[in-house]
Amino acid sequence: MLIGRWLGSLVNRAVLLVVGFVVLTALLVALAGALLSRSELEQQAATQVETIAQLVAGELDDKLSQRLDALSHVAESLTMSEAAFEVRAKILMRRQTALQHLFDGVYLIDATGKVIAENPETLKMIGTDVSNRSYFRISSEQLAPLISEPYRSHYQGRAAVMVAVPLFDHNKRFIGMLGGAISLAGEHLIEEFSDIRIGKTGYLAIVTRGGMVLANGRTGEVMRPISDANPLLQDAMGGFEGTARTRSSEGESIILSVQQMSEVPWFVAAVWPAREAYAPATRIKDAFLWVLLVVILLIVPMAMWRFRRLMAPLGELGQQVRERHMGVRNNPVGVSGSSEISQVADIFNMVMDERDDVLSSLAEREAFFRSLSRGAPIGIVQADVLGRIEFVNPQFENIIGLRLAELSGSHLFDCVCESDRDAVIQGWQQALEEQEVFRGRFQLQGPNAGSPVWCQVMTAILETPEKVMGTITVVRDISHELAVEEALRDEQQRAEIILGVMQDGVLMADTGGVIRYANQAAARFLGAGGEYVGKNVFELVGIDHEDQALSHEWFLGGNDLDSLYVTLRNASGDLFDVDLSMIHIRQGRQNERLVFVLRDDAERRRQEERLSWEATHDSLTQLLNRRAFTASLNKCLGDMPRQDTSSVLMLIDLDHFKPVNDEGGHLLGDEMLRRLSDLFKDSVRQSDTVARLGGDEFGIILPACGMDRAKTLAERIRAGVEALKIEHEGRIFGVTASIGVTELLPTDRDPKDVVARADEGAYAAKSKGRNRVVVIPAPEQ
């Protein structure tokens, strides 16, 4: 709270801005300097550490090389026989006083690995067997000088390194060994290097590639396996050398340089903690922060004093503005000061003048609005931003039953029926929040009114670019309209009930063919498994009339239809014979509709087909009757001029059929006729015509058959009739056939003439004893 009040002052904000700018600039400069100096210090520290490691490694290599050369030189002067070597060993050892300054101990070892002389003699190593030492074993096998791996000596268990040189007789035969021992904790080799310091806390370490620590300037460890898991040291054991920034086993940031030695498989590691290497940069940073603090303490009071002087005219301007706003001051505001403050005063004066003009204009517009709304046929309500009524016209007073004086100041929602109020308030608030016009239909009721009045309400926001001034609501009494809508809905519901129970399908589509209504019966024709309203009727079904597809355009451009017999196919592949009616509603105008009535006509067509079939067929034998036979014969005579092969007519008259009827009964006679009919149909071609002309008489028309084939067929039929027998009550019944055959000629015009010729052949067959075929030739043309 206190900080908020302090920052409320423009002077304090300006001072804070200046101080922030100074601090930010100083911090950026300090950060850039620190990064640059840190980079430079890191490079210098890395160079220094690397140089120290190189110097120490080179110095160690020089010392080891010097000692190896000294022993090799002495060994060359000890060439003698093995016996002389063993006898003179102690005398020879006393002469090598120069080696005492290079080694902690010097030994003469015979060919079996036994120490036979030493210097100094206080070591008491004479007689010690060192044949199991690696330096003796390797040197005696390779017959070459070497510097051994670190080992624990027999003298007090000290850590040492042996420089061994083999000795030979005049025949170059190995007779023994000259060895110089260097203690790792002694003054001859490593001790002076382990005490070297890099800075204050930096140190050196000498390690073998096998991981054995020979010297550690930090812990003083000797002959201990390396415990630091630093990856750089692990790489150094494999031969790596170089300098890098890494972390110690304790997690401290260090600069580590590794240098490999050339005389022995050792390496020197120089370590310098990074915090010590960067100490100069840290001291510079601390000094900079103190200087920055002193600068801030000097700048803040001076900035406060100067800014308060600059902002004083602004306070005076604020007082004048307050007086002008409250009406105490009528003159324009104005103070001396900076150009910015004078500009603010000019803008305020201009805004006040414009406000006075706007208020005057608003008063005029409000008077015009009130006079206009009084004569409006709809209710008009003006409310503030909280929904409190400020003005209503007389029409709204009539709807609510209250006057403006009673409604003024009350909330607009108080006029809404309690059952609708919560939903209306929620919708009204949401619409105004989204800057949309609120529309609703609900009941309004005043405290003195009778039954609620259904109204159509629309509310819009009254606003300027600067602020929201309130709302304007238009109210229209729709009670009469709702009553009319209710009556229309009742009529529509009754119509839908009637259409729903109709057996005929009724559907209505727009000019695009989209279904707008369809009753339940129409679904069977459409084949739509689910919803079909909204789908295109001409995509669901195809309509054909007399082998012509009726398109959408055909129905749309045609007149009303009444009982058009069509075939309807739906998407499921179902076919319907339909009696179709169609009428246009509002033809040629907007919202034109097509109403289709679909009546299933399949039963009527089946009835017609059945009557047509009965009119042309014999009911007993299912063969064509005489009328159909005559029509077929007329057609065949008409086709004769276009045929290359002649057609033939065959009449069959059964012999002895009456005894079958009389003795076997009419049922047996009917069975005989049915079997004979099947025989005739099975004997001829599918294109041939077989008919029962009456009683026991049959006719067969053989189009384009030729006489030769017709005679063969007639003979086969005759034989088949003769062979047909029926057993009934222990008796065998059968008949024969008298067949008359005649050829149709292109000159034949009357079918009676052709039938007469064939009939003549049948009578001739009977007169000749029945059961035979007689051909009646056609008369000469």
PDB file of N, CA, C and O in Angstrom, residues 591-630:
ATOM      1  N   ASN A 591     -40.802 -19.409 -53.250  1.00  0.00           N
ATOM      2  CA  ASN A 591     -41.220 -20.542 -52.411  1.00  0.00           C
ATOM      3  C   ASN A 591     -42.175 -21.479 -53.140  1.00  0.00           C
ATOM      4  O   ASN A 591     -43.112 -22.017 -52.548  1.00  0.00           O
ATOM      5  N   GLU A 592     -41.955 -21.650 -54.441  1.00  0.00           N
ATOM      6  CA  GLU A 592     -42.786 -22.607 -55.191  1.00  0.00           C
ATOM      7  C   GLU A 592     -42.535 -24.012 -54.659  1.00  0.00           C
ATOM      8  O   GLU A 592     -41.416 -24.385 -54.307  1.00  0.00           O
ATOM      9  N   ARG A 593     -43.592 -24.813 -54.619  1.00  0.00           N
ATOM     10  CA  ARG A 593     -43.512 -26.177 -54.121  1.00  0.00           C
ATOM     11  C   ARG A 593     -44.202 -27.132 -55.099  1.00  0.00           C
ATOM     12  O   ARG A 593     -45.160 -26.757 -55.786  1.00  0.00           O
ATOM     13  N   LEU A 594     -43.690 -28.374 -55.146  1.00  0.00           N
ATOM     14  CA  LEU A 594     -44.298 -29.449 -55.920  1.00  0.00           C
ATOM     15  C   LEU A 594     -44.808 -30.488 -54.935  1.00  0.00           C
ATOM     16  O   LEU A 594     -44.058 -30.978 -54.095  1.00  0.00           O
ATOM     17  N   VAL A 595     -46.121 -30.836 -55.040  1.00  0.00           N
ATOM     18  CA  VAL A 595     -46.723 -31.829 -54.164  1.00  0.00           C
ATOM     19  C   VAL A 595     -47.020 -33.075 -54.995  1.00  0.00           C
ATOM     20  O   VAL A 595     -47.727 -33.014 -56.002  1.00  0.00           O
ATOM     21  N   PHE A 596     -46.441 -34.209 -54.584  1.00  0.00           N
ATOM     22  CA  PHE A 596     -46.618 -35.488 -55.269  1.00  0.00           C
ATOM     23  C   PHE A 596     -47.495 -36.392 -54.417  1.00  0.00           C
ATOM     24  O   PHE A 596     -47.306 -36.498 -53.202  1.00  0.00           O
ATOM     25  N   VAL A 597     -48.448 -37.065 -55.080  1.00  0.00           N
ATOM     26  CA  VAL A 597     -49.274 -38.086 -54.429  1.00  0.00           C
ATOM     27  C   VAL A 597     -48.971 -39.399 -55.140  1.00  0.00           C
ATOM     28  O   VAL A 597     -49.159 -39.517 -56.357  1.00  0.00           O
ATOM     29  N   LEU A 598     -48.494 -40.401 -54.382  1.00  0.00           N
ATOM     30  CA  LEU A 598     -48.068 -41.686 -54.931  1.00  0.00           C
ATOM     31  C   LEU A 598     -49.029 -42.762 -54.458  1.00  0.00           C
ATOM     32  O   LEU A 598     -49.143 -43.025 -53.254  1.00  0.00           O
ATOM     33  N   ARG A 599     -49.752 -43.362 -55.416  1.00  0.00           N
ATOM     34  CA  ARG A 599     -50.700 -44.444 -55.084  1.00  0.00           C
ATOM     35  C   ARG A 599     -50.180 -45.733 -55.698  1.00  0.00           C
ATOM     36  O   ARG A 599     -49.899 -45.805 -56.895  1.00  0.00           O
ATOM     37  N   ASP A 600     -50.026 -46.767 -54.871  1.00  0.00           N
ATOM     38  CA  ASP A 600     -49.516 -48.050 -55.357  1.00  0.00           C
ATOM     39  C   ASP A 600     -50.542 -48.656 -56.310  1.00  0.00           C
ATOM     40  O   ASP A 600     -51.651 -49.006 -55.915  1.00  0.00           O
ATOM     41  N   ASP A 601     -50.151 -48.814 -57.599  1.00  0.00           N
ATOM     42  CA  ASP A 601     -51.072 -49.292 -58.646  1.00  0.00           C
ATOM     43  C   ASP A 601     -50.796 -50.737 -59.022  1.00  0.00           C
ATOM     44  O   ASP A 601     -51.331 -51.239 -60.009  1.00  0.00           O
ATOM     45  N   ALA A 602     -49.962 -51.413 -58.235  1.00  0.00           N
ATOM     46  CA  ALA A 602     -49.569 -52.774 -58.604  1.00  0.00           C
ATOM     47  C   ALA A 602     -50.752 -53.735 -58.574  1.00  0.00           C
ATOM     48  O   ALA A 602     -50.904 -54.585 -59.461  1.00  0.00           O
ATOM     49  N   GLU A 603     -51.631 -53.604 -57.592  1.00  0.00           N
ATOM     50  CA  GLU A 603     -52.763 -54.547 -57.493  1.00  0.00           C
ATOM     51  C   GLU A 603     -53.705 -54.385 -58.668  1.00  0.00           C
ATOM     52  O   GLU A 603     -54.190 -55.374 -59.240  1.00  0.00           O
ATOM     53  N   ARG A 604     -53.977 -53.116 -59.040  1.00  0.00           N
ATOM     54  CA  ARG A 604     -54.866 -52.911 -60.184  1.00  0.00           C
ATOM     55  C   ARG A 604     -54.256 -53.474 -61.452  1.00  0.00           C
ATOM     56  O   ARG A 604     -54.948 -54.121 -62.259  1.00  0.00           O
ATOM     57  N   ARG A 605     -52.945 -53.265 -61.606  1.00  0.00           N
ATOM     58  CA  ARG A 605     -52.296 -53.786 -62.810  1.00  0.00           C
ATOM     59  C   ARG A 605     -52.284 -55.305 -62.804  1.00  0.00           C
ATOM     60  O   ARG A 605     -52.450 -55.943 -63.854  1.00  0.00           O
ATOM     61  N   ARG A 606     -52.075 -55.901 -61.616  1.00  0.00           N
ATOM     62  CA  ARG A 606     -52.124 -57.375 -61.545  1.00  0.00           C
ATOM     63  C   ARG A 606     -53.512 -57.872 -61.893  1.00  0.00           C
ATOM     64  O   ARG A 606     -53.678 -58.903 -62.567  1.00  0.00           O
ATOM     65  N   GLN A 607     -54.547 -57.153 -61.474  1.00  0.00           N
ATOM     66  CA  GLN A 607     -55.916 -57.568 -61.791  1.00  0.00           C
ATOM     67  C   GLN A 607     -56.167 -57.474 -63.299  1.00  0.00           C
ATOM     68  O   GLN A 607     -56.774 -58.370 -63.902  1.00  0.00           O
ATOM     69  N   GLU A 608     -55.660 -56.379 -63.899  1.00  0.00           N
ATOM     70  CA  GLU A 608     -55.825 -56.232 -65.344  1.00  0.00           C
ATOM     71  C   GLU A 608     -55.086 -57.326 -66.096  1.00  0.00           C
ATOM     72  O   GLU A 608     -55.588 -57.887 -67.081  1.00  0.00           O
ATOM     73  N   GLU A 609     -53.850 -57.627 -65.614  1.00  0.00           N
ATOM     74  CA  GLU A 609     -53.083 -58.685 -66.277  1.00  0.00           C
ATOM     75  C   GLU A 609     -53.793 -60.024 -66.138  1.00  0.00           C
ATOM     76  O   GLU A 609     -53.793 -60.842 -67.072  1.00  0.00           O
ATOM     77  N   ARG A 610     -54.389 -60.260 -64.955  1.00  0.00           N
ATOM     78  CA  ARG A 610     -55.096 -61.535 -64.759  1.00  0.00           C
ATOM     79  C   ARG A 610     -56.305 -61.635 -65.690  1.00  0.00           C
ATOM     80  O   ARG A 610     -56.535 -62.675 -66.336  1.00  0.00           O
ATOM     81  N   LEU A 611     -57.080 -60.556 -65.807  1.00  0.00           N
ATOM     82  CA  LEU A 611     -58.243 -60.582 -66.691  1.00  0.00           C
ATOM     83  C   LEU A 611     -57.819 -60.732 -68.144  1.00  0.00           C
ATOM     84  O   LEU A 611     -58.468 -61.439 -68.932  1.00  0.00           O
ATOM     85  N   SER A 612     -56.687 -60.025 -68.487  1.00  0.00           N
ATOM     86  CA  SER A 612     -56.199 -60.134 -69.859  1.00  0.00           C
ATOM     87  C   SER A 612     -55.763 -61.557 -70.170  1.00  0.00           C
ATOM     88  O   SER A 612     -56.014 -62.086 -71.255  1.00  0.00           O
ATOM     89  N   TRP A 613     -55.097 -62.193 -69.192  1.00  0.00           N
ATOM     90  CA  TRP A 613     -54.641 -63.583 -69.399  1.00  0.00           C
ATOM     91  C   TRP A 613     -55.839 -64.520 -69.537  1.00  0.00           C
ATOM     92  O   TRP A 613     -55.859 -65.407 -70.395  1.00  0.00           O
ATOM     93  N   GLU A 614     -56.853 -64.348 -68.665  1.00  0.00           N
ATOM     94  CA  GLU A 614     -58.035 -65.213 -68.729  1.00  0.00           C
ATOM     95  C   GLU A 614     -58.778 -65.044 -70.048  1.00  0.00           C
ATOM     96  O   GLU A 614     -59.402 -65.982 -70.554  1.00  0.00           O
ATOM     97  N   ALA A 615     -58.712 -63.838 -70.626  1.00  0.00           N
ATOM     98  CA  ALA A 615     -59.411 -63.598 -71.896  1.00  0.00           C
ATOM     99  C   ALA A 615     -58.711 -64.274 -73.066  1.00  0.00           C
ATOM    100  O   ALA A 615     -59.322 -64.472 -74.120  1.00  0.00           O
ATOM    101  N   THR A 616     -57.449 -64.650 -72.910  1.00  0.00           N
ATOM    102  CA  THR A 616     -56.702 -65.213 -74.050  1.00  0.00           C
ATOM    103  C   THR A 616     -56.261 -66.641 -73.807  1.00  0.00           C
ATOM    104  O   THR A 616     -55.572 -67.220 -74.667  1.00  0.00           O
ATOM    105  N   HIS A 617     -56.575 -67.251 -72.660  1.00  0.00           N
ATOM    106  CA  HIS A 617     -56.093 -68.601 -72.360  1.00  0.00           C
ATOM    107  C   HIS A 617     -57.240 -69.512 -71.945  1.00  0.00           C
ATOM    108  O   HIS A 617     -58.265 -69.046 -71.419  1.00  0.00           O
ATOM    109  N   ASP A 618     -57.022 -70.760 -72.172  1.00  0.00           N
ATOM    110  CA  ASP A 618     -57.954 -71.808 -71.727  1.00  0.00           C
ATOM    111  C   ASP A 618     -57.653 -72.111 -70.278  1.00  0.00           C
ATOM    112  O   ASP A 618     -56.504 -72.407 -69.920  1.00  0.00           O
ATOM    113  N   SER A 619     -58.657 -72.066 -69.431  1.00  0.00           N
ATOM    114  CA  SER A 619     -58.431 -72.199 -67.997  1.00  0.00           C
ATOM    115  C   SER A 619     -58.007 -73.602 -67.612  1.00  0.00           C
ATOM    116  O   SER A 619     -57.306 -73.787 -66.619  1.00  0.00           O
ATOM    117  N   LEU A 620     -58.416 -74.637 -68.410  1.00  0.00           N
ATOM    118  CA  LEU A 620     -58.095 -76.022 -68.045  1.00  0.00           C
ATOM    119  C   LEU A 620     -56.654 -76.357 -68.423  1.00  0.00           C
ATOM    120  O   LEU A 620     -55.891 -76.858 -67.595  1.00  0.00           O
ATOM    121  N   THR A 621     -56.278 -76.079 -69.655  1.00  0.00           N
ATOM    122  CA  THR A 621     -54.963 -76.512 -70.153  1.00  0.00           C
ATOM    123  C   THR A 621     -53.915 -75.423 -70.090  1.00  0.00           C
ATOM    124  O   THR A 621     -52.742 -75.690 -70.365  1.00  0.00           O
ATOM    125  N   GLN A 622     -54.280 -74.191 -69.747  1.00  0.00           N
ATOM    126  CA  GLN A 622     -53.377 -73.040 -69.716  1.00  0.00           C
ATOM    127  C   GLN A 622     -52.838 -72.695 -71.093  1.00  0.00           C
ATOM    128  O   GLN A 622     -51.905 -71.889 -71.222  1.00  0.00           O
ATOM    129  N   LEU A 623     -53.445 -73.308 -72.159  1.00  0.00           N
ATOM    130  CA  LEU A 623     -53.043 -72.974 -73.520  1.00  0.00           C
ATOM    131  C   LEU A 623     -53.841 -71.773 -73.998  1.00  0.00           C
ATOM    132  O   LEU A 623     -54.841 -71.380 -73.386  1.00  0.00           O
ATOM    133  N   LEU A 624     -53.374 -71.156 -75.119  1.00  0.00           N
ATOM    134  CA  LEU A 624     -54.142 -70.066 -75.707  1.00  0.00           C
ATOM    135  C   LEU A 624     -55.514 -70.576 -76.144  1.00  0.00           C
ATOM    136  O   LEU A 624     -55.672 -71.740 -76.552  1.00  0.00           O
ATOM    137  N   ASN A 625     -56.531 -69.681 -76.095  1.00  0.00           N
ATOM    138  CA  ASN A 625     -57.858 -70.066 -76.579  1.00  0.00           C
ATOM    139  C   ASN A 625     -57.986 -69.702 -78.053  1.00  0.00           C
ATOM    140  O   ASN A 625     -57.035 -69.228 -78.690  1.00  0.00           O
ATOM    141  N   ARG A 626     -59.202 -69.914 -78.587  1.00  0.00           N
ATOM    142  CA  ARG A 626     -59.400 -69.719 -80.034  1.00  0.00           C
ATOM    143  C   ARG A 626     -59.180 -68.263 -80.425  1.00  0.00           C
ATOM    144  O   ARG A 626     -58.600 -67.975 -81.484  1.00  0.00           O
ATOM    145  N   ARG A 627     -59.606 -67.292 -79.564  1.00  0.00           N
ATOM    146  CA  ARG A 627     -59.440 -65.889 -79.917  1.00  0.00           C
ATOM    147  C   ARG A 627     -57.958 -65.535 -80.042  1.00  0.00           C
ATOM    148  O   ARG A 627     -57.540 -64.895 -81.017  1.00  0.00           O
ATOM    149  N   ALA A 628     -57.154 -65.954 -79.038  1.00  0.00           N
ATOM    150  CA  ALA A 628     -55.727 -65.665 -79.098  1.00  0.00           C
ATOM    151  C   ALA A 628     -55.072 -66.410 -80.252  1.00  0.00           C
ATOM    152  O   ALA A 628     -54.130 -65.895 -80.877  1.00  0.00           O
ATOM    153  N   PHE A 629     -55.588 -67.625 -80.544  1.00  0.00           N
ATOM    154  CA  PHE A 629     -55.029 -68.401 -81.656  1.00  0.00           C
ATOM    155  C   PHE A 629     -55.252 -67.674 -82.981  1.00  0.00           C
ATOM    156  O   PHE A 629     -54.351 -67.580 -83.822  1.00  0.00           O
ATOM    157  N   THR A 630     -56.468 -67.128 -83.161  1.00  0.00           N
ATOM    158  CA  THR A 630     -56.782 -66.412 -84.401  1.00  0.00           C
ATOM    159  C   THR A 630     -55.912 -65.170 -84.542  1.00  0.00           C
ATOM    160  O   THR A 630     -55.413 -64.854 -85.628  1.00  0.00           O
TER     161      THR A 630
END
